[in-house]
Short mmCIF file of C-alpha atoms and ligand atoms in Angstrom, two decimals:
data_model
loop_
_atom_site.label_atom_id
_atom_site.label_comp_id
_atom_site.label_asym_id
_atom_site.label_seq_id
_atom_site.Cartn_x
_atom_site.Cartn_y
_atom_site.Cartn_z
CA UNK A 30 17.46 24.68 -32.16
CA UNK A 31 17.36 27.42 -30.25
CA UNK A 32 16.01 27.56 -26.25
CA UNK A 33 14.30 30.85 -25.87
CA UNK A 34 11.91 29.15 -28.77
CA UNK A 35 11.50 26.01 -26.80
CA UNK A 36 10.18 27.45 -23.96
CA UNK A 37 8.02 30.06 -25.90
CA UNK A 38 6.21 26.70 -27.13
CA UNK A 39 6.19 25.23 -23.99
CA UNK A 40 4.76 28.33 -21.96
CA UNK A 41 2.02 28.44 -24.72
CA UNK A 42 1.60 24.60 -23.93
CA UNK A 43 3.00 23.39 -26.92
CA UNK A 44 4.10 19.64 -27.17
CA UNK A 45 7.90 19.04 -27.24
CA UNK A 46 8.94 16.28 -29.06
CA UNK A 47 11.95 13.76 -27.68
CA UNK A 48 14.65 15.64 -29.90
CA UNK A 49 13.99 19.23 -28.26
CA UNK A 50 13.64 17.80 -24.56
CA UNK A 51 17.11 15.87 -25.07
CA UNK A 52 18.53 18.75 -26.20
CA UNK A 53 17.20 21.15 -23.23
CA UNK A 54 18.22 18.33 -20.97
CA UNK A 55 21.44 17.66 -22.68
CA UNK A 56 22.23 21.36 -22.77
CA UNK A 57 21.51 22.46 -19.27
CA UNK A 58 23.48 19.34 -17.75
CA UNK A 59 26.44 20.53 -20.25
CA UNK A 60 26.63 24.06 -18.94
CA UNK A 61 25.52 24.98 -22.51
CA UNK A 62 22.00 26.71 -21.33
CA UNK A 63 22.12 28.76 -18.28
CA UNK A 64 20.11 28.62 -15.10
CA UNK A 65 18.12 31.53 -16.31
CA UNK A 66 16.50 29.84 -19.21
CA UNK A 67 16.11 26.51 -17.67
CA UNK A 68 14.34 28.14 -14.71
CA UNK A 69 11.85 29.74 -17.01
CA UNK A 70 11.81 26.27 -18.73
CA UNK A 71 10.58 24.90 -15.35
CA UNK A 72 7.80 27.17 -14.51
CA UNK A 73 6.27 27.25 -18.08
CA UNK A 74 6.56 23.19 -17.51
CA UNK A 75 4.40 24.03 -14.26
CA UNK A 76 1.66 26.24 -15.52
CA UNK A 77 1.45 24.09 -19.05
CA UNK A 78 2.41 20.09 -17.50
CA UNK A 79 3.75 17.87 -20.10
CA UNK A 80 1.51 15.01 -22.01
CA UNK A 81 2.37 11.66 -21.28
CA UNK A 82 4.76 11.36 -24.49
CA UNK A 83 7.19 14.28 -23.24
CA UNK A 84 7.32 12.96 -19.70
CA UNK A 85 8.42 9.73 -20.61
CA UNK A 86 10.87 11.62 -22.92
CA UNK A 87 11.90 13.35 -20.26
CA UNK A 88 12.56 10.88 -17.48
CA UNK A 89 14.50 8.70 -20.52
CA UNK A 90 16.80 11.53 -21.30
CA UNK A 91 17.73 12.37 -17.70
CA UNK A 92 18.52 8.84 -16.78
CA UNK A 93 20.97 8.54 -19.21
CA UNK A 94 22.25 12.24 -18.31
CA UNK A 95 25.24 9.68 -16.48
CA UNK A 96 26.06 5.93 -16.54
CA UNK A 97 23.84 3.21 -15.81
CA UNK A 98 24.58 1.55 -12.54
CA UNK A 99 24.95 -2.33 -13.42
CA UNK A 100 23.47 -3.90 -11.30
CA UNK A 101 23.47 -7.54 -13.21
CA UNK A 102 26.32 -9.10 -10.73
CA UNK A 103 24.20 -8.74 -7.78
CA UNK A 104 21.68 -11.41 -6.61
CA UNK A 105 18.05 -11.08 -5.97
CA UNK A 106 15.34 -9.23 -7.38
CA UNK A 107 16.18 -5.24 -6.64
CA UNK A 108 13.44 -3.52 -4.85
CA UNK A 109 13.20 0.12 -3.99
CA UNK A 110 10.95 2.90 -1.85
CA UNK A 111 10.55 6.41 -2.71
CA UNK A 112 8.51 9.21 -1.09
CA UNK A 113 6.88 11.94 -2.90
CA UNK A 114 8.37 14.10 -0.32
CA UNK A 115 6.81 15.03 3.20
CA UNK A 116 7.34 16.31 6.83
CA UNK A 117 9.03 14.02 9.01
CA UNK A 118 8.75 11.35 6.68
CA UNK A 119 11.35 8.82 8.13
CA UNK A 120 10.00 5.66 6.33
CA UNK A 121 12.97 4.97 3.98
CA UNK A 122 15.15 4.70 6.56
CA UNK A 123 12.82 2.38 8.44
CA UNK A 124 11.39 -0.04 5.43
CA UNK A 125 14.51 -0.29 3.49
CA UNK A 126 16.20 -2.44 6.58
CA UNK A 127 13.27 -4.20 7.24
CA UNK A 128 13.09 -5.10 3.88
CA UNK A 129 16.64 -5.97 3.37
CA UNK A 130 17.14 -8.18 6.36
CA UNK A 131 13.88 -10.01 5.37
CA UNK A 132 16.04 -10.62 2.39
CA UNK A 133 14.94 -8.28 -0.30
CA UNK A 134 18.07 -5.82 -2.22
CA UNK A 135 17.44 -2.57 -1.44
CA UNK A 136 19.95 -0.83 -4.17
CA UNK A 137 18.14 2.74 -2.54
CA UNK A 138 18.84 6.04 -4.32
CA UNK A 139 17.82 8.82 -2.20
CA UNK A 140 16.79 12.62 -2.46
CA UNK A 141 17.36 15.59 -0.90
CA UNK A 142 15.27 17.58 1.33
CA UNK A 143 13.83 20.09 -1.06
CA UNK A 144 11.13 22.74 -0.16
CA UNK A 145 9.61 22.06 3.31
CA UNK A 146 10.51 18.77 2.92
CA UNK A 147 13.39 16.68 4.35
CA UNK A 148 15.11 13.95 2.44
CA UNK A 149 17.28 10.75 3.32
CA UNK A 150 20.26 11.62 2.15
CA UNK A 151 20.47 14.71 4.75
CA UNK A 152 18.97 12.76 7.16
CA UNK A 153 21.63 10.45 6.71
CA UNK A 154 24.42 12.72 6.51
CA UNK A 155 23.18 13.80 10.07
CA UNK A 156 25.11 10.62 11.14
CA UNK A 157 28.60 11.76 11.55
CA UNK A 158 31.13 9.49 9.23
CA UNK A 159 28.59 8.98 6.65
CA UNK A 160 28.95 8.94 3.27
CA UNK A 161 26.22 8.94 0.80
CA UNK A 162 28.83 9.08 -2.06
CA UNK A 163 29.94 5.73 -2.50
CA UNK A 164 31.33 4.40 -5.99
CA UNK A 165 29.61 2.04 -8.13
CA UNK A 166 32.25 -0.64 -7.41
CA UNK A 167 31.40 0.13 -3.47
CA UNK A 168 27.61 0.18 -3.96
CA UNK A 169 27.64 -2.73 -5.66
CA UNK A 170 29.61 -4.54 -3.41
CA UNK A 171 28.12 -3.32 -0.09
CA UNK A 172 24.42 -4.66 -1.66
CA UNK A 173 25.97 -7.92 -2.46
CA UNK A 174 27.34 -8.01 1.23
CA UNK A 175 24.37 -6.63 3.18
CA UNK A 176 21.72 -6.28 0.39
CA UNK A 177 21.37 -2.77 1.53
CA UNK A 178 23.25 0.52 0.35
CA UNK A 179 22.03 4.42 0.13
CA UNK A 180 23.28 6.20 -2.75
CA UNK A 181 22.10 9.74 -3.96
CA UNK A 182 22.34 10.77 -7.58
CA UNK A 183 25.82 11.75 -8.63
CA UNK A 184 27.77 13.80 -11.10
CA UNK A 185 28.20 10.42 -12.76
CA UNK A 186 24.59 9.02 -12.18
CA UNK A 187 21.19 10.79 -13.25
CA UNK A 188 23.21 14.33 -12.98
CA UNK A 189 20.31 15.70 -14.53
CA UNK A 190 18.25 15.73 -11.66
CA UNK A 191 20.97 16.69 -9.01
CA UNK A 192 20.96 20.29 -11.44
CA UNK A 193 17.10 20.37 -12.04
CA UNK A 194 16.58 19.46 -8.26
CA UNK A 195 18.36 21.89 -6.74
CA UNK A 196 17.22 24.52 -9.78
CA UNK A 197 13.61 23.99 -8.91
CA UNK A 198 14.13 23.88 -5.58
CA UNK A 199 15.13 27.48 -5.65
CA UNK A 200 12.95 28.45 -7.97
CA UNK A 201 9.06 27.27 -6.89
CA UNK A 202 8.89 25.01 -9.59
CA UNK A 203 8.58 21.99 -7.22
CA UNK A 204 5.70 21.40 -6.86
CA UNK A 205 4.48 20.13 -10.64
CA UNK A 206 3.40 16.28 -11.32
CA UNK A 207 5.60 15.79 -14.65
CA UNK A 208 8.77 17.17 -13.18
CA UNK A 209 8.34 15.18 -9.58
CA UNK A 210 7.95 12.13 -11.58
CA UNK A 211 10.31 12.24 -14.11
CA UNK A 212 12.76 13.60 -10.86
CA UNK A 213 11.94 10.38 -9.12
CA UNK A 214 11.76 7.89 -11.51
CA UNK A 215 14.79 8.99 -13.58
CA UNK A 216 17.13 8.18 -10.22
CA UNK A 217 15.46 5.01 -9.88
CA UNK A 218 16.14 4.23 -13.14
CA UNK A 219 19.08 4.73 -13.02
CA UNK A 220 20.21 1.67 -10.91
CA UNK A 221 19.20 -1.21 -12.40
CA UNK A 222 15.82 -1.85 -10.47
CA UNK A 223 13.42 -4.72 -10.89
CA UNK A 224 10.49 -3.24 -8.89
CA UNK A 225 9.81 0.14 -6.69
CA UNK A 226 7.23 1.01 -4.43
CA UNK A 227 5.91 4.44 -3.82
CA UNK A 228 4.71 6.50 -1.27
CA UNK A 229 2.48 9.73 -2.47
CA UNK A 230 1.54 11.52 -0.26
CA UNK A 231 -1.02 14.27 0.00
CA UNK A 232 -2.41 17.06 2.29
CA UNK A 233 -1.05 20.35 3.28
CA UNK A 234 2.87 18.96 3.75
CA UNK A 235 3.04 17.42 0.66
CA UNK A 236 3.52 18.90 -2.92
CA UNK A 237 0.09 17.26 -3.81
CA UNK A 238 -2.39 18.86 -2.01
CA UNK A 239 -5.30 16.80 -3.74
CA UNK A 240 -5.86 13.67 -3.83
CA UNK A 241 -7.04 13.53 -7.45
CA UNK A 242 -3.63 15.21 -7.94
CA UNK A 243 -2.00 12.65 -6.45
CA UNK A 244 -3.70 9.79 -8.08
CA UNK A 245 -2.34 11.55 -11.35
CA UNK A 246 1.21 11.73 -10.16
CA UNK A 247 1.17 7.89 -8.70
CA UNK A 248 -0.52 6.73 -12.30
CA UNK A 249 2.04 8.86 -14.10
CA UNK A 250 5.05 6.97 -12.27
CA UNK A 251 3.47 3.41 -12.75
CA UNK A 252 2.96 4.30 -16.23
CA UNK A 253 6.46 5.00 -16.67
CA UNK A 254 7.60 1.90 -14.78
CA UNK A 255 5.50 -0.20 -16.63
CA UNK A 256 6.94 0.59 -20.25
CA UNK A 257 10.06 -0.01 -18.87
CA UNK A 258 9.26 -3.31 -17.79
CA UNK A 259 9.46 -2.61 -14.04
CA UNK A 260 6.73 -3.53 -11.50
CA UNK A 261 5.77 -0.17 -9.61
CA UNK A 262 3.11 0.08 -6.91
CA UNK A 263 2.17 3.41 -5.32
CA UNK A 264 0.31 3.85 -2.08
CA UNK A 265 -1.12 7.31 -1.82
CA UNK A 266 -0.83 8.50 2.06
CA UNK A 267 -1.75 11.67 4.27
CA UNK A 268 0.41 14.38 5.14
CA UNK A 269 -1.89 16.65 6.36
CA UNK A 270 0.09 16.23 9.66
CA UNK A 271 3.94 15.41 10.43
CA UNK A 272 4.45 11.69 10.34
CA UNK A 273 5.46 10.49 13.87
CA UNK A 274 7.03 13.44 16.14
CA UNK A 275 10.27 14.35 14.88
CA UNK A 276 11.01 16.66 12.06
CA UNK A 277 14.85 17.89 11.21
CA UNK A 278 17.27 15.69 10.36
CA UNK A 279 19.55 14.25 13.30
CA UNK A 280 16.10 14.33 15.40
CA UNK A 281 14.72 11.75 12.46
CA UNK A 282 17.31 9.67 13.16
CA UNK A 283 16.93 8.85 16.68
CA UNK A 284 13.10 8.41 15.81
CA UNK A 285 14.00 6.02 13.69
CA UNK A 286 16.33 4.35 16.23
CA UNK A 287 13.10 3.87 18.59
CA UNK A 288 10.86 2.65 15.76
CA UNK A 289 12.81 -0.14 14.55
CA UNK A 290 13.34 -1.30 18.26
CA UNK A 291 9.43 -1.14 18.05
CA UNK A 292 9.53 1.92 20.34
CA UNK A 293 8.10 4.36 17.76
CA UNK A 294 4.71 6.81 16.96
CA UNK A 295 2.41 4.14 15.29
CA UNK A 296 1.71 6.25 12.23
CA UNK A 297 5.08 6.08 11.45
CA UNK A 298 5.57 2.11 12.06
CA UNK A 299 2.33 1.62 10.56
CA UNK A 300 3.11 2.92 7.06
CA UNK A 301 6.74 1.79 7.15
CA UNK A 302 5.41 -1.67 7.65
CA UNK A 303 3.40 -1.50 4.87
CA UNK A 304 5.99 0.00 2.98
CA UNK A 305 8.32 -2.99 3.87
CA UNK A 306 5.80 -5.39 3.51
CA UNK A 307 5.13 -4.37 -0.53
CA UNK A 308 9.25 -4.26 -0.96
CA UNK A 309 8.99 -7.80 0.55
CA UNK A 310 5.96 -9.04 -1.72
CA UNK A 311 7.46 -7.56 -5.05
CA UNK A 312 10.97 -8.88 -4.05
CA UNK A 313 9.36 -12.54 -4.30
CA UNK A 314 10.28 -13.20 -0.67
CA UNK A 315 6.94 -14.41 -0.05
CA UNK A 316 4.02 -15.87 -2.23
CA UNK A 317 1.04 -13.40 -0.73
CA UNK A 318 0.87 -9.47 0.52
CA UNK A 319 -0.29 -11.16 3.80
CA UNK A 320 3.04 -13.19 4.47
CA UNK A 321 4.64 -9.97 3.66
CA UNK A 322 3.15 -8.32 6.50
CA UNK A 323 3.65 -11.14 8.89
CA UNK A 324 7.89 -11.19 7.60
CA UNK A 325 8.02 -7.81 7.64
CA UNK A 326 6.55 -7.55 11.68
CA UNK A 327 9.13 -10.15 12.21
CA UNK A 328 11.71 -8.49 11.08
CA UNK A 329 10.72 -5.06 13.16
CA UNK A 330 9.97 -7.24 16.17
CA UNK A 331 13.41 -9.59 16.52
CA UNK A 332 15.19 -6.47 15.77
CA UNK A 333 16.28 -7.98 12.46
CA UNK A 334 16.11 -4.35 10.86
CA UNK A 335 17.68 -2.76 13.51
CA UNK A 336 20.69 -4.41 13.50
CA UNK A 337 20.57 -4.53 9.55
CA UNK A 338 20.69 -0.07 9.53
CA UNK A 339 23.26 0.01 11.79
CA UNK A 340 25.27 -2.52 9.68
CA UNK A 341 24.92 -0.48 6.47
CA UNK A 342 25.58 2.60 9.19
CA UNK A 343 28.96 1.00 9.75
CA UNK A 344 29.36 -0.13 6.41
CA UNK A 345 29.39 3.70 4.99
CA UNK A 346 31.34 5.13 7.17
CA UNK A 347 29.36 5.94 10.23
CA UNK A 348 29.07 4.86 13.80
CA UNK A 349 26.75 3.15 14.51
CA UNK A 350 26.53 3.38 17.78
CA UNK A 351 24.31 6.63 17.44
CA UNK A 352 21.37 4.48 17.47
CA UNK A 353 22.10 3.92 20.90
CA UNK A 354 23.35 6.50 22.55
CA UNK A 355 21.54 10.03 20.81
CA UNK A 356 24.59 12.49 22.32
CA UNK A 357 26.45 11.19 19.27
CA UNK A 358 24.51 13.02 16.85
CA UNK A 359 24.66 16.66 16.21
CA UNK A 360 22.97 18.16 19.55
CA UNK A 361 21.36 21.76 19.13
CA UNK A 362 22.12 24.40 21.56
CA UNK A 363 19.06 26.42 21.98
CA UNK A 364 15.29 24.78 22.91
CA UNK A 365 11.87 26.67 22.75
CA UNK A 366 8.48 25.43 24.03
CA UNK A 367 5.26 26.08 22.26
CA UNK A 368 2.34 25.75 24.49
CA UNK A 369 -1.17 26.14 23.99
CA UNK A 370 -3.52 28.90 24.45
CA UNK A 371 -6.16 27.15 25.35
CA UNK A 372 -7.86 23.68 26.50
CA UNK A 373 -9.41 21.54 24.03
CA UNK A 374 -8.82 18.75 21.49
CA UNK A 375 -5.74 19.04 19.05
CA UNK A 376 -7.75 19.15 15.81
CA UNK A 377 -5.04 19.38 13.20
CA UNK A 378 -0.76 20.14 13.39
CA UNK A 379 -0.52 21.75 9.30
CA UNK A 380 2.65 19.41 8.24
CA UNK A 381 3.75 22.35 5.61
CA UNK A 382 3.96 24.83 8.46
CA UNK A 383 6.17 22.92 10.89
CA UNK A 384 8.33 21.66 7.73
CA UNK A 385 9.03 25.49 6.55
CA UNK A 386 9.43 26.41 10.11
CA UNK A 387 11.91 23.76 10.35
CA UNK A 388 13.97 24.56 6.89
CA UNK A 389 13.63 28.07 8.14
CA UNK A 390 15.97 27.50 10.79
CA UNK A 391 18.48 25.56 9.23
CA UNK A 392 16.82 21.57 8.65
CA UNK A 393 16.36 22.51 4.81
CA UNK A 394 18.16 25.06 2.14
CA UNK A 395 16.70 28.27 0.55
CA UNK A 396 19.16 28.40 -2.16
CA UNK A 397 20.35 25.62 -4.24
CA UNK A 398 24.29 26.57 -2.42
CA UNK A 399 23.20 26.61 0.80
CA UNK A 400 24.09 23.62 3.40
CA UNK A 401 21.82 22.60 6.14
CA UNK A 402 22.19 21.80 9.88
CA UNK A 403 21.50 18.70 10.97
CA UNK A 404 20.74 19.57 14.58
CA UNK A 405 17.60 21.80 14.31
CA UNK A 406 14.12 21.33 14.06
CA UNK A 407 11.25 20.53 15.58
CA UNK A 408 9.64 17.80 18.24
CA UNK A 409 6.06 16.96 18.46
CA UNK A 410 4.70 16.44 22.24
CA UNK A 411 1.33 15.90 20.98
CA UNK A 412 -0.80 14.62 18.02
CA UNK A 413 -4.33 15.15 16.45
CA UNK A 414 -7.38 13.89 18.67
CA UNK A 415 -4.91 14.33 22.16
CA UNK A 416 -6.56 16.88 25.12
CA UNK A 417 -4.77 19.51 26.17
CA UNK A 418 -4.60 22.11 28.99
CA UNK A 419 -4.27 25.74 28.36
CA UNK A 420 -0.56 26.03 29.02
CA UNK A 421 0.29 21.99 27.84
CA UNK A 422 3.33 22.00 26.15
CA UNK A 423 2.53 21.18 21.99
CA UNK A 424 6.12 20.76 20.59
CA UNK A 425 9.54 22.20 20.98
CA UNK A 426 11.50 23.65 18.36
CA UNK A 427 15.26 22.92 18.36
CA UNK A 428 17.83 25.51 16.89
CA UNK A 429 21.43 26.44 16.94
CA UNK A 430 21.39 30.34 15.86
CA UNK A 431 18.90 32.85 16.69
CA UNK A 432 18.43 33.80 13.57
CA UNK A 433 14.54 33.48 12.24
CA UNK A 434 13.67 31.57 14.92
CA UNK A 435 11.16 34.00 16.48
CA UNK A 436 9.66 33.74 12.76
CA UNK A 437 9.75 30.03 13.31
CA UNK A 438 8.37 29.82 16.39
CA UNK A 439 5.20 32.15 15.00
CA UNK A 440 4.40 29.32 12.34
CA UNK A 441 4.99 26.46 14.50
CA UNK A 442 2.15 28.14 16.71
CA UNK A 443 0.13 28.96 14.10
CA UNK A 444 0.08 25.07 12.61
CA UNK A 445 -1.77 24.14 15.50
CA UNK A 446 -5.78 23.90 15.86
CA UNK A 447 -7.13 23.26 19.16
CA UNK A 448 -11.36 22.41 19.09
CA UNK A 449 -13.81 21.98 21.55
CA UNK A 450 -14.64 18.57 20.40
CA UNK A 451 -12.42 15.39 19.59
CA UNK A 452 -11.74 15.05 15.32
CA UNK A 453 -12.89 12.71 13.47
CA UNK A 454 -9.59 9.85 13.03
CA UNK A 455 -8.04 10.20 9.13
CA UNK A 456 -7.18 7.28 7.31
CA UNK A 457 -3.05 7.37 6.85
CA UNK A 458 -3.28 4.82 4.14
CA UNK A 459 -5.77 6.17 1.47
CA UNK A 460 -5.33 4.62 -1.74
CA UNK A 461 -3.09 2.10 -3.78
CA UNK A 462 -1.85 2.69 -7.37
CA UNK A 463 -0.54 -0.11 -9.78
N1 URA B 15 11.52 13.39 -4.62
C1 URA B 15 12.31 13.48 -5.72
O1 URA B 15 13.25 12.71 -5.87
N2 URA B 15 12.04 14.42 -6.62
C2 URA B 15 11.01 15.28 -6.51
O2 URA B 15 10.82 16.09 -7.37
C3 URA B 15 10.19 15.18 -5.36
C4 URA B 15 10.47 14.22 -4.42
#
């Protein structure tokens, strides 16, 4: 088999069968096919997609790229949350406590951010102390201790991804429903999961700018789920504007602080509640959806899932007293206010635009090698449907070097519409999958 003749078929559309996508899979996780030829894999993948046979092919083969996480010696049914990927999209780090101290395992394998989008694991590694490397022997203990760990995939589990993730993030080939979903559900598969619920979002800051598109990519995960036995449920969500107020890493964090002490946006509680609520109601905790919600509220109310993150803060190596006091997260040095031109209504903040502004300055990579800082980004001081005054202050963006940030500032500016008349209110919650 040679690869140059793989992708030839697969840039004229061709079907793979299971035997040549092991082998490309096999082969660039190896070393044995360069980054050259699997980055021209990727894009003939995008412009040709993948039938529903090769997918499945492919998510198989890059779950067992590594070792199966066992996951047998701990209790409960294992539930766990994924995101599609969007712009200040916190809700992992919100539901996933929430969940857990409502008494749900949350064994919770994480992304990256990649593109304009930020993920949990750099979020997380904003906390100083904390590791998102733990063993198997540690995650498996910490989830029978707390029922909650975060994990991202390793060099020892679902190393396929880690090399096609950061591949296609440097390469535009993000953005395609096969490879999201067999990304995604590969990891998840990886850890011995009983259920997962998804969040797809859609609109200009997510990688699905249609909702038909979106649908496809939710039914495409389910569909994999389900021959593997697992329940999966997928709620498909806007992100045609950042989800509560802060975007960048460290800034995430302390939003997520003030939302699970019930002091967060309510877009952003909203949707994590739900999110918690369908971990709860596939974990068996409760016998109805509805009792789901009402645990769920508890557990955001009595501060159940406050105290449960900053356990599992402790637990990996963090402090966790940066929930409480912010100065113990990385600080950036240099502020700049956006204000607006004009009175009016704010009619729409374009997520993509503040989420590239945001990478551009240091919250995401542009190469697969490059590292990220967790102080930047970018705060919110107003939402769609608020008035402003010409002059009223519409976010401030956060940075540490000067570098691109006049460029930044010029998008930030740019994402924001101001009307003469109020919008119409969007749904956040659109559709549900599975
Ligand atoms: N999240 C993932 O894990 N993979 C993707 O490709 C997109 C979002």
């Amino acid at each position: 088999m040679r690869t140059v003749d793989l992708i030839h078929r697969k840039r004229d559309a061709e079907e793979l069968s299971a035997e040549e996508i092991g082998f490309l899979v096999d082969g660039y996780t190896g070393g044995t096919i360069p980054d050259y030829q699997m980055s021209a894999f990727l894009m003939a993948v995008y412009f040709s997609g993948m039938t529903d046979r090769e997918v499945s092919a492919l998510t198989e083969r890059m779950t067992s790229s590594g070792e199966m996480v066992d996951l047998a010696s701990v209790p409960g049914i294992k539930v766990d949350k994924h995101s599609t990927g969007g712009v200040g999209d916190k809700t992992s780090l919100i539901a996933a406590p929430l969940a857990a101290a409502a008494g749900v395992t949350v064994p919770m394998i994480s992304g990256r951010a990649l593109g304009h989008t930020g993920g949990t694991l750099d979020k997380l590694e904003s906390i100083p102390g904390f590791r998102t490397n733990l063993s198997t022997d540690e995650f498996r203990e910490q989830l029978i201790k707390l029922r909650l760990a975060f994990i991202g995939q390793t060099p020892q589990v679902a190393p396929a991804d880690g090399k096609f993730y950061a591949l296609r993030d440097a390469t535009a080939t993000v953005e395609s429903i096969p490879l999201i979903a067999s990304s995604i559900m590969s990891k998840k598969m990886a850890v011995g999961l009983d259920a997962l619920v998804l969040d797809v979002k859609v609109g200009n800051g997510a990688f699905m700018k249609k909702q038909v598109d979106a649908r496809r990519l939710a039914q495409m995960m389910v569909g994999i789920g389900r021959r593997l036995d697992k329940r999966v449920q997928a709620l498909i969500t806007d992100m045609n504007q950042p989800l509560g107020y802060a975007v960048g890493n460290a800034l995430e964090v302390m939003e997520v602080s003030q939302t699970l002490q019930n002091a967060g946006p309510s877009d952003l509680t909203r949707l994590s509640l739900e999110l918690a609520a369908r971990m709860i109601y596939l974990g068996k905790i409760t016998a109805s959806l509805e009792e789901a919600r009402e645990l769920a509220q508890t557990m955001l109310l009595d501060g159940s899932g406050y105290r449960k993150l900053k356990e599992v803060i402790a637990a990996q190596g963090g402090n966790p007293l940066v929930l409480d006091r912010f100065e113990l997260l990385p600080n950036a040095t240099g502020a700049r206010e956006i204000t607006s031109p004009r009175a009016g209504y704010i009619s729409a903040i374009d997520a993509e635009y503040i989420g590239m502004a945001s990478s551009m300055i240091g919250a995401g990579r542009d190469t697969k090698e490059d590292g990220i800082d967790p102080a930047v980004g970018v705060i919110l001081e107003v939402k769609p449907g608020q008035k402003v005054d010409a002059g009223s202050v519409l976010c401030r963006l956060y940075y540490t070097r000067d570098e691109r940030v006049e460029e930044a500032a010029q998008l930030v500016e740019d994402a924001f519409r101001i009307s003469s008349a109020a919008p119409e209110e969007r749904a956040l919650i659109l559709e549900v999958v599975g």
